[in-house]
CSV table of C-alpha atoms in Angstrom, one decimal:
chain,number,residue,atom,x,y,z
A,638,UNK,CA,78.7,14.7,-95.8
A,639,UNK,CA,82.4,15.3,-95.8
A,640,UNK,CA,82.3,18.9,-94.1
A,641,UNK,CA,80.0,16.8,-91.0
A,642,UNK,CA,82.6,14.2,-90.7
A,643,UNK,CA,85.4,16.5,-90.3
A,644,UNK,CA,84.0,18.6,-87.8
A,645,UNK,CA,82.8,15.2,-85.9
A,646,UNK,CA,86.9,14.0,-86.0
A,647,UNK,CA,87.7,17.6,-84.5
A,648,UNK,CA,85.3,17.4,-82.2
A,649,UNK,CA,87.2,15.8,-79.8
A,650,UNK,CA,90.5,17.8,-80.8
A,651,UNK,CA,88.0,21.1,-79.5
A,652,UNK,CA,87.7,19.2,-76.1
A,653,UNK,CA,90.8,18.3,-75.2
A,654,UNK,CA,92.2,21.5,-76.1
A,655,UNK,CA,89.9,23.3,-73.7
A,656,UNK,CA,90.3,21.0,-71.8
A,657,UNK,CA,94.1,21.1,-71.6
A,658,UNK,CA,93.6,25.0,-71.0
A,659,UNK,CA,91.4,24.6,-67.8
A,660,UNK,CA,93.4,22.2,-66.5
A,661,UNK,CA,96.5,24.5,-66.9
A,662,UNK,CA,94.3,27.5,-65.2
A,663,UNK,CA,92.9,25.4,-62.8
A,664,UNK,CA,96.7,24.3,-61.1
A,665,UNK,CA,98.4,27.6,-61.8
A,666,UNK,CA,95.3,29.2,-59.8
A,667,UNK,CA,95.8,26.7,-57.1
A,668,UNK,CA,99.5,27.2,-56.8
A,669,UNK,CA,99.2,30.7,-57.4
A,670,UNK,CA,101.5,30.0,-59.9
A,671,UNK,CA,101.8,33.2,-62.7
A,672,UNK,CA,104.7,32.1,-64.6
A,673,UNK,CA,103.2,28.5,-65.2
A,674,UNK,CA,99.9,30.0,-66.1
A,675,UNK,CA,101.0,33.1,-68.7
A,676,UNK,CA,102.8,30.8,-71.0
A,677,UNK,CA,100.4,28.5,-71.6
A,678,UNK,CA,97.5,30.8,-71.8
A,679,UNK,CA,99.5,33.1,-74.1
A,680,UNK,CA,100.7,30.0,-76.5
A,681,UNK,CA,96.8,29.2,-76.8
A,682,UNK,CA,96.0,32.9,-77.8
A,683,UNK,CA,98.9,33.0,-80.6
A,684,UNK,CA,98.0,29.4,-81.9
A,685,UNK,CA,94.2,30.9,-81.9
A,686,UNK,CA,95.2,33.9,-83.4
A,687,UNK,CA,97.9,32.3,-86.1
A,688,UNK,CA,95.4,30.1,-87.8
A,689,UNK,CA,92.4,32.3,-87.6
A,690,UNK,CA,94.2,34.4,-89.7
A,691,UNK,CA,96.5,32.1,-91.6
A,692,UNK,CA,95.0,32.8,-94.9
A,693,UNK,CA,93.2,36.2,-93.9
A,694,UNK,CA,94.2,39.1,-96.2
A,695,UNK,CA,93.0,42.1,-93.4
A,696,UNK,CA,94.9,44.9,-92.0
A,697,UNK,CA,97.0,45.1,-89.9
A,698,UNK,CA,94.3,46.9,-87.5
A,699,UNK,CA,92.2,43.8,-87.8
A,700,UNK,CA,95.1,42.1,-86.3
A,701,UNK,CA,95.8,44.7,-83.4
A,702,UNK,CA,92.7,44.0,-81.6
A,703,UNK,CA,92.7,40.9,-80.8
A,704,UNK,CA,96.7,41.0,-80.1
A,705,UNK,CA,95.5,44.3,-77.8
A,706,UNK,CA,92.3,42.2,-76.1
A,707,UNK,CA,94.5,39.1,-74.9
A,708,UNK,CA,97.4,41.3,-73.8
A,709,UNK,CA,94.9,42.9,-71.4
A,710,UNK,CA,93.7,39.8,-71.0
A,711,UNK,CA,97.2,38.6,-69.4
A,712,UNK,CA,98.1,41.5,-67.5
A,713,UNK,CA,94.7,40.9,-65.6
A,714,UNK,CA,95.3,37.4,-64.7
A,715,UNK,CA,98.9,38.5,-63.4
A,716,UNK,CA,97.4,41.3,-61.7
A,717,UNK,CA,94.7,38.9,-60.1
A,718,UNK,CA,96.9,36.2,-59.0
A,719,UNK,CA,99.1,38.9,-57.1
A,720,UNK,CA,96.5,40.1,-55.4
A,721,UNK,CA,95.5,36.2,-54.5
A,722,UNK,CA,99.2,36.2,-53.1
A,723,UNK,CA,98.4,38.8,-50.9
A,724,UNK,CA,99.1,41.9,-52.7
A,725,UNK,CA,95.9,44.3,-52.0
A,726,UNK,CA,96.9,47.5,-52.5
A,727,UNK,CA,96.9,49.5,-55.4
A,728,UNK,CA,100.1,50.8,-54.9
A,729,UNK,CA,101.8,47.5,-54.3
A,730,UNK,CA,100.1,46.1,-57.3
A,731,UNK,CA,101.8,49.0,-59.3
A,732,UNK,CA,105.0,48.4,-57.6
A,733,UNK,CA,104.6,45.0,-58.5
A,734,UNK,CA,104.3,45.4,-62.2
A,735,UNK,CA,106.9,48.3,-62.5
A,736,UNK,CA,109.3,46.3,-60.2
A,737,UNK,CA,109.0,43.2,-62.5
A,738,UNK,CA,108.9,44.8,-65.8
A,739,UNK,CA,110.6,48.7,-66.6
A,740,UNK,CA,112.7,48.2,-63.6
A,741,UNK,CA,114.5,45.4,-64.7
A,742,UNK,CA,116.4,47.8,-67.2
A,743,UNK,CA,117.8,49.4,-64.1
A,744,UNK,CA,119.7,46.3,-63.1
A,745,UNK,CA,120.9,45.4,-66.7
A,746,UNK,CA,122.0,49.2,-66.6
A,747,UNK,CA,123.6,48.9,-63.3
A,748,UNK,CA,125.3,45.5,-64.6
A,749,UNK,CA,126.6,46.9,-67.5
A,750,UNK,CA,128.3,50.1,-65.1
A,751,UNK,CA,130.1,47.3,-63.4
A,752,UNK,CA,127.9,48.4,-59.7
A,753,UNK,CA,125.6,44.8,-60.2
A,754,UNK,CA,127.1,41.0,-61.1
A,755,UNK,CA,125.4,37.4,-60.1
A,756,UNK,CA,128.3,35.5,-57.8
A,757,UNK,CA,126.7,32.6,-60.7
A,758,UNK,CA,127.3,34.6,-63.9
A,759,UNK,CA,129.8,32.9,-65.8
A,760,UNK,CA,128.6,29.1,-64.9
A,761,UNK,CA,126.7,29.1,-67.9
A,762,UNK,CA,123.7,28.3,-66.1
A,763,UNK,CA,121.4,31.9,-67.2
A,764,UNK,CA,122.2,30.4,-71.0
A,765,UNK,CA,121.5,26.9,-70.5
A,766,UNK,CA,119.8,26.2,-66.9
A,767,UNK,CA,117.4,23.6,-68.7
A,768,UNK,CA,120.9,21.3,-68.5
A,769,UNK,CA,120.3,21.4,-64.9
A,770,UNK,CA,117.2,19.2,-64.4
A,771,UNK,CA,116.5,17.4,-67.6
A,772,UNK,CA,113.6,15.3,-67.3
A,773,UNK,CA,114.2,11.4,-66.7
A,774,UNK,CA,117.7,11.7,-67.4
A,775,UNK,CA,118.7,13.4,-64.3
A,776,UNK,CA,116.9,10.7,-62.2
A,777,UNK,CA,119.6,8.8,-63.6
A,778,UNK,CA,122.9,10.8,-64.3
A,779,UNK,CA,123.7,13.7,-62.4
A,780,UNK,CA,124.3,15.7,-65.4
A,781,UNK,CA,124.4,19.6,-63.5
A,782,UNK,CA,127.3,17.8,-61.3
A,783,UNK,CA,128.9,16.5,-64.1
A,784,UNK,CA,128.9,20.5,-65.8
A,785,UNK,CA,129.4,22.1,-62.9
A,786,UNK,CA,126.3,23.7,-62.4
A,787,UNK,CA,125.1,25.3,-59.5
A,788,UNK,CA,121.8,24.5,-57.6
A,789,UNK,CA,118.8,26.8,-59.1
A,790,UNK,CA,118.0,27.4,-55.5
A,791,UNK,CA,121.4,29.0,-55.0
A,792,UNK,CA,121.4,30.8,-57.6
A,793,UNK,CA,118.0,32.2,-57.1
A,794,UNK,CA,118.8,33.3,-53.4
A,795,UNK,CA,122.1,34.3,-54.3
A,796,UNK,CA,120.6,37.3,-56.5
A,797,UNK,CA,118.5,38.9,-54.2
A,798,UNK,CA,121.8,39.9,-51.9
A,799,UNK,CA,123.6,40.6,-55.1
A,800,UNK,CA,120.9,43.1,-56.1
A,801,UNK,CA,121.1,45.1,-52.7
A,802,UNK,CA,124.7,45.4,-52.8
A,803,UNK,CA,124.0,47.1,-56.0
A,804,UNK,CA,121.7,50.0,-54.1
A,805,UNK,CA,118.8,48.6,-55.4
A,806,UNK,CA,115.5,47.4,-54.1
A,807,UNK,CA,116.6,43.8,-53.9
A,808,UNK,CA,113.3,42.3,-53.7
A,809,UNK,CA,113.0,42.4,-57.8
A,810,UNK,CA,116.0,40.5,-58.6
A,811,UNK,CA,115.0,40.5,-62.7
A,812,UNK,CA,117.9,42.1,-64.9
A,813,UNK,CA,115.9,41.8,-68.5
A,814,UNK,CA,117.7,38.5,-70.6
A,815,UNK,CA,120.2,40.6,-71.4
A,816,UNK,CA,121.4,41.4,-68.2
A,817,UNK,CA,121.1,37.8,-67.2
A,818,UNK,CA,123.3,36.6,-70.8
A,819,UNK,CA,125.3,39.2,-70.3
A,820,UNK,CA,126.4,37.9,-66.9
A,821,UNK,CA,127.1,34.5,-68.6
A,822,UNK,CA,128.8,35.6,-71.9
A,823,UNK,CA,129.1,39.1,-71.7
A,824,UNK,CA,129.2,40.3,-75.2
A,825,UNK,CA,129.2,36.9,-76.8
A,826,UNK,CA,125.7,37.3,-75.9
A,827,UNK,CA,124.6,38.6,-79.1
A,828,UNK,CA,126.0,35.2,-80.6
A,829,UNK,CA,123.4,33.5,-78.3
A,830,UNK,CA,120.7,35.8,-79.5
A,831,UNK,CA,121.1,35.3,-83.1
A,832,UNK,CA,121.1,31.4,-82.6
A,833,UNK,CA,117.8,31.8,-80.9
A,834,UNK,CA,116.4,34.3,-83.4
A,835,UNK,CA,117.3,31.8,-86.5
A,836,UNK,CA,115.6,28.8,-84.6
A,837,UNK,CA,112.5,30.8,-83.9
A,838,UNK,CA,112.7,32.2,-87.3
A,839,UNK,CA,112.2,28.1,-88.7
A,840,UNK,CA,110.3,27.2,-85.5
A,841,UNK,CA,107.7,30.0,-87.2
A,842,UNK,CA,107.7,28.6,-90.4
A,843,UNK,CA,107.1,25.3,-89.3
A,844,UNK,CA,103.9,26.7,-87.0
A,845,UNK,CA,102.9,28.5,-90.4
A,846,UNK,CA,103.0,24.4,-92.4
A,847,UNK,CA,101.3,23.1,-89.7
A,848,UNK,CA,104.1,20.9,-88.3
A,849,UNK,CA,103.9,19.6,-85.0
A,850,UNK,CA,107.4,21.1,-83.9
A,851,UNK,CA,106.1,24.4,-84.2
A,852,UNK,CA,103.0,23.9,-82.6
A,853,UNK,CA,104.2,23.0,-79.5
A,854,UNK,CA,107.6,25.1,-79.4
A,855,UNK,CA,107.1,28.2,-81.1
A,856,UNK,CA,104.5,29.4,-78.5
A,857,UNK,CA,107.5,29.2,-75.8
A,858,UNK,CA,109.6,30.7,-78.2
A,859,UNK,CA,107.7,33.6,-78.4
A,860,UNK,CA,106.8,33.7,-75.3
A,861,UNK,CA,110.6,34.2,-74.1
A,862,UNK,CA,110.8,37.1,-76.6
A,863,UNK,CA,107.4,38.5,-75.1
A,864,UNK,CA,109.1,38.5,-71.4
A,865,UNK,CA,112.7,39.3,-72.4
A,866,UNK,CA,112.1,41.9,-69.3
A,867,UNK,CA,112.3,39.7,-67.2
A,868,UNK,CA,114.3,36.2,-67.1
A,869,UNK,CA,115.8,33.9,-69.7
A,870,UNK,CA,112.4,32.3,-70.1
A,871,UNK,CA,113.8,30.0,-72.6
A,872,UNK,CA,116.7,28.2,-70.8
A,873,UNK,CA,114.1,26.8,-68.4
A,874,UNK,CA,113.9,23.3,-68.1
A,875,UNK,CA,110.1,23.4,-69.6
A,876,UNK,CA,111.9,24.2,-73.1
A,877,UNK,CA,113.2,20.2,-73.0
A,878,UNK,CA,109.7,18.6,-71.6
A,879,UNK,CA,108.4,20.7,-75.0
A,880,UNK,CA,111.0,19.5,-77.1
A,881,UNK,CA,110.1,16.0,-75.9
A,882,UNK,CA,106.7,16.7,-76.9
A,883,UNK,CA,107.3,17.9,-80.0
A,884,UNK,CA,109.5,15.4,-81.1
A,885,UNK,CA,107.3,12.2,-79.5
A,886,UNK,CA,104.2,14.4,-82.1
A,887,UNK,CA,106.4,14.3,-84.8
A,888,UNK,CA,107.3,10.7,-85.1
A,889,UNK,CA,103.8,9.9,-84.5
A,890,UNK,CA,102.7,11.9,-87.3
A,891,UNK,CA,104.6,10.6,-89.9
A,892,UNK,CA,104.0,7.3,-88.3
A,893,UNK,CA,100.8,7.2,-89.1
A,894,UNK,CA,101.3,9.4,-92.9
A,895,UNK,CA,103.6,6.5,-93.5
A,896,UNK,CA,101.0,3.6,-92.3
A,897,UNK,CA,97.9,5.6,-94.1
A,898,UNK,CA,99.7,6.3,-97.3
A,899,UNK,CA,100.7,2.4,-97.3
A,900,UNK,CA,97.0,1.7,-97.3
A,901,UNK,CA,96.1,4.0,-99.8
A,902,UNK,CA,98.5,2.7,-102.4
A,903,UNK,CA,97.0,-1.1,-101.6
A,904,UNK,CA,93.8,-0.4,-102.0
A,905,UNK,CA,94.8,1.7,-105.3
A,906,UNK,CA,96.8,-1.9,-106.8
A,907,UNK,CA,93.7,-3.6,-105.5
A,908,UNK,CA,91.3,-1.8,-107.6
């Protein structure tokens, strides 16, 4: 019947989805990588969590669990692959998490008292890093030469100095997006943050539909917002290989809409 041969076409949609998670798991574990591994498990939970209940009337409480259950579910994973980097006592592990989340408030505070600035704020590159590396095209032309960019190395090394000269424990370099914007734009920052909130807005709506786009960028999206304590998640360069993604979908899709809805109307004149 027709309900049989739907679930048999997603059948192997199931599997590589699971796949695609386990693989994603299984690197980040072996690199002890954290901030390769939180995204993508998060953006699996929301996509989960959107369409179970997409046309679900329940209260908000029937909501809160589940958001509650896979936020403890990501704090554990962070906590457990810290203490695979060699973090093993408790008091590290707390330092850890303070140091990379509350804390970061302290440097946007001390940035915006004039005692804490990046020697690369002002290059642009905490706004648009992804314009450093962008996939395949930087093989080719050296675009971040070509803007003026600095080397992400640089600028990662150059913060750690930057924070200490502040009197503060410069081994958490983090100033919360804002702090990092802020040291790009200063108060044209809020510009930047309204652009972004407007894209995510339609990026949402999109993910809501069913399109592609929002499928595959929303989850990063909201993932940014999720760790606005931290960096600028979103000017990675991971933002363009999604967009890439999403895009490559997209045509795809209505690709084959345009091929199938062909067929239809033929076999309709035929009959």
């Amino acid at each position: 019947d027709s309900e049989n041969c739907s679930g048999d076409k997603e059948e192997p949609l199931r599997i590589l989805s699971w796949g695609a998670l386990i693989f994603v798991i299984a690197t980040s574990v072996v690199k002890l990588a954290r901030y390769d591994l939180m995204p993508g498990l998060f953006g699996f939970v929301l996509i989960y969590l959107v369409y179970k209940f997409k046309d679900a009337s329940a209260p908000f409480r029937k909501y809160l669990l589940p958001l509650i259950s896979s936020s403890l579910l990501i704090s554990l994973i962070f906590v457990a692959l810290s203490w695979l980097r060699g973090t093993t006592e408790s008091a590290d592990l707390l330092r850890n998490i303070t140091g990379y989340t509350f804390a970061s408030y302290n440097r946007l505070a001390a940035m915006l008292a004039g005692d804490l600035s990046y020697p690369y704020g002002g290059t642009g590159f905490y706004g648009f890093g992804f314009l450093s590396h962008i996939p395949l095209v930087s093989r080719i032309v050296d675009i971040r030469s070509a803007l003026s960019m600095p080397d992400p190395e640089l600028v990662w090394a150059s913060e750690f100095p930057a924070v200490y000269r502040a009197g503060l424990a410069g081994s958490f370099i983090w100033s919360s997006a804002f702090g990092y914007l802020y040291s790009d734009f200063g108060v044209f920052s809020i510009l930047y943050m309204f652009v972004v909130g407007i894209f995510s807005k339609s990026l949402w709506r999109n993910l809501r539909k069913g399109g592609c786009i929002g499928i595959v960028l929303y989850p990063w999206f909201a993932f940014s917002v999720i760790f606005w304590f931290g960096s600028n998640y979103l000017a990675y360069p991971r933002v363009l290989t999604l967009s890439g993604a999403a895009l490559l979908l997209f045509l795809y899709e209505k690709l084959t809409r345009t091929t199938l809805q062909k067929r239809v109307t033929s076999l309709q004149q035929h009959v």
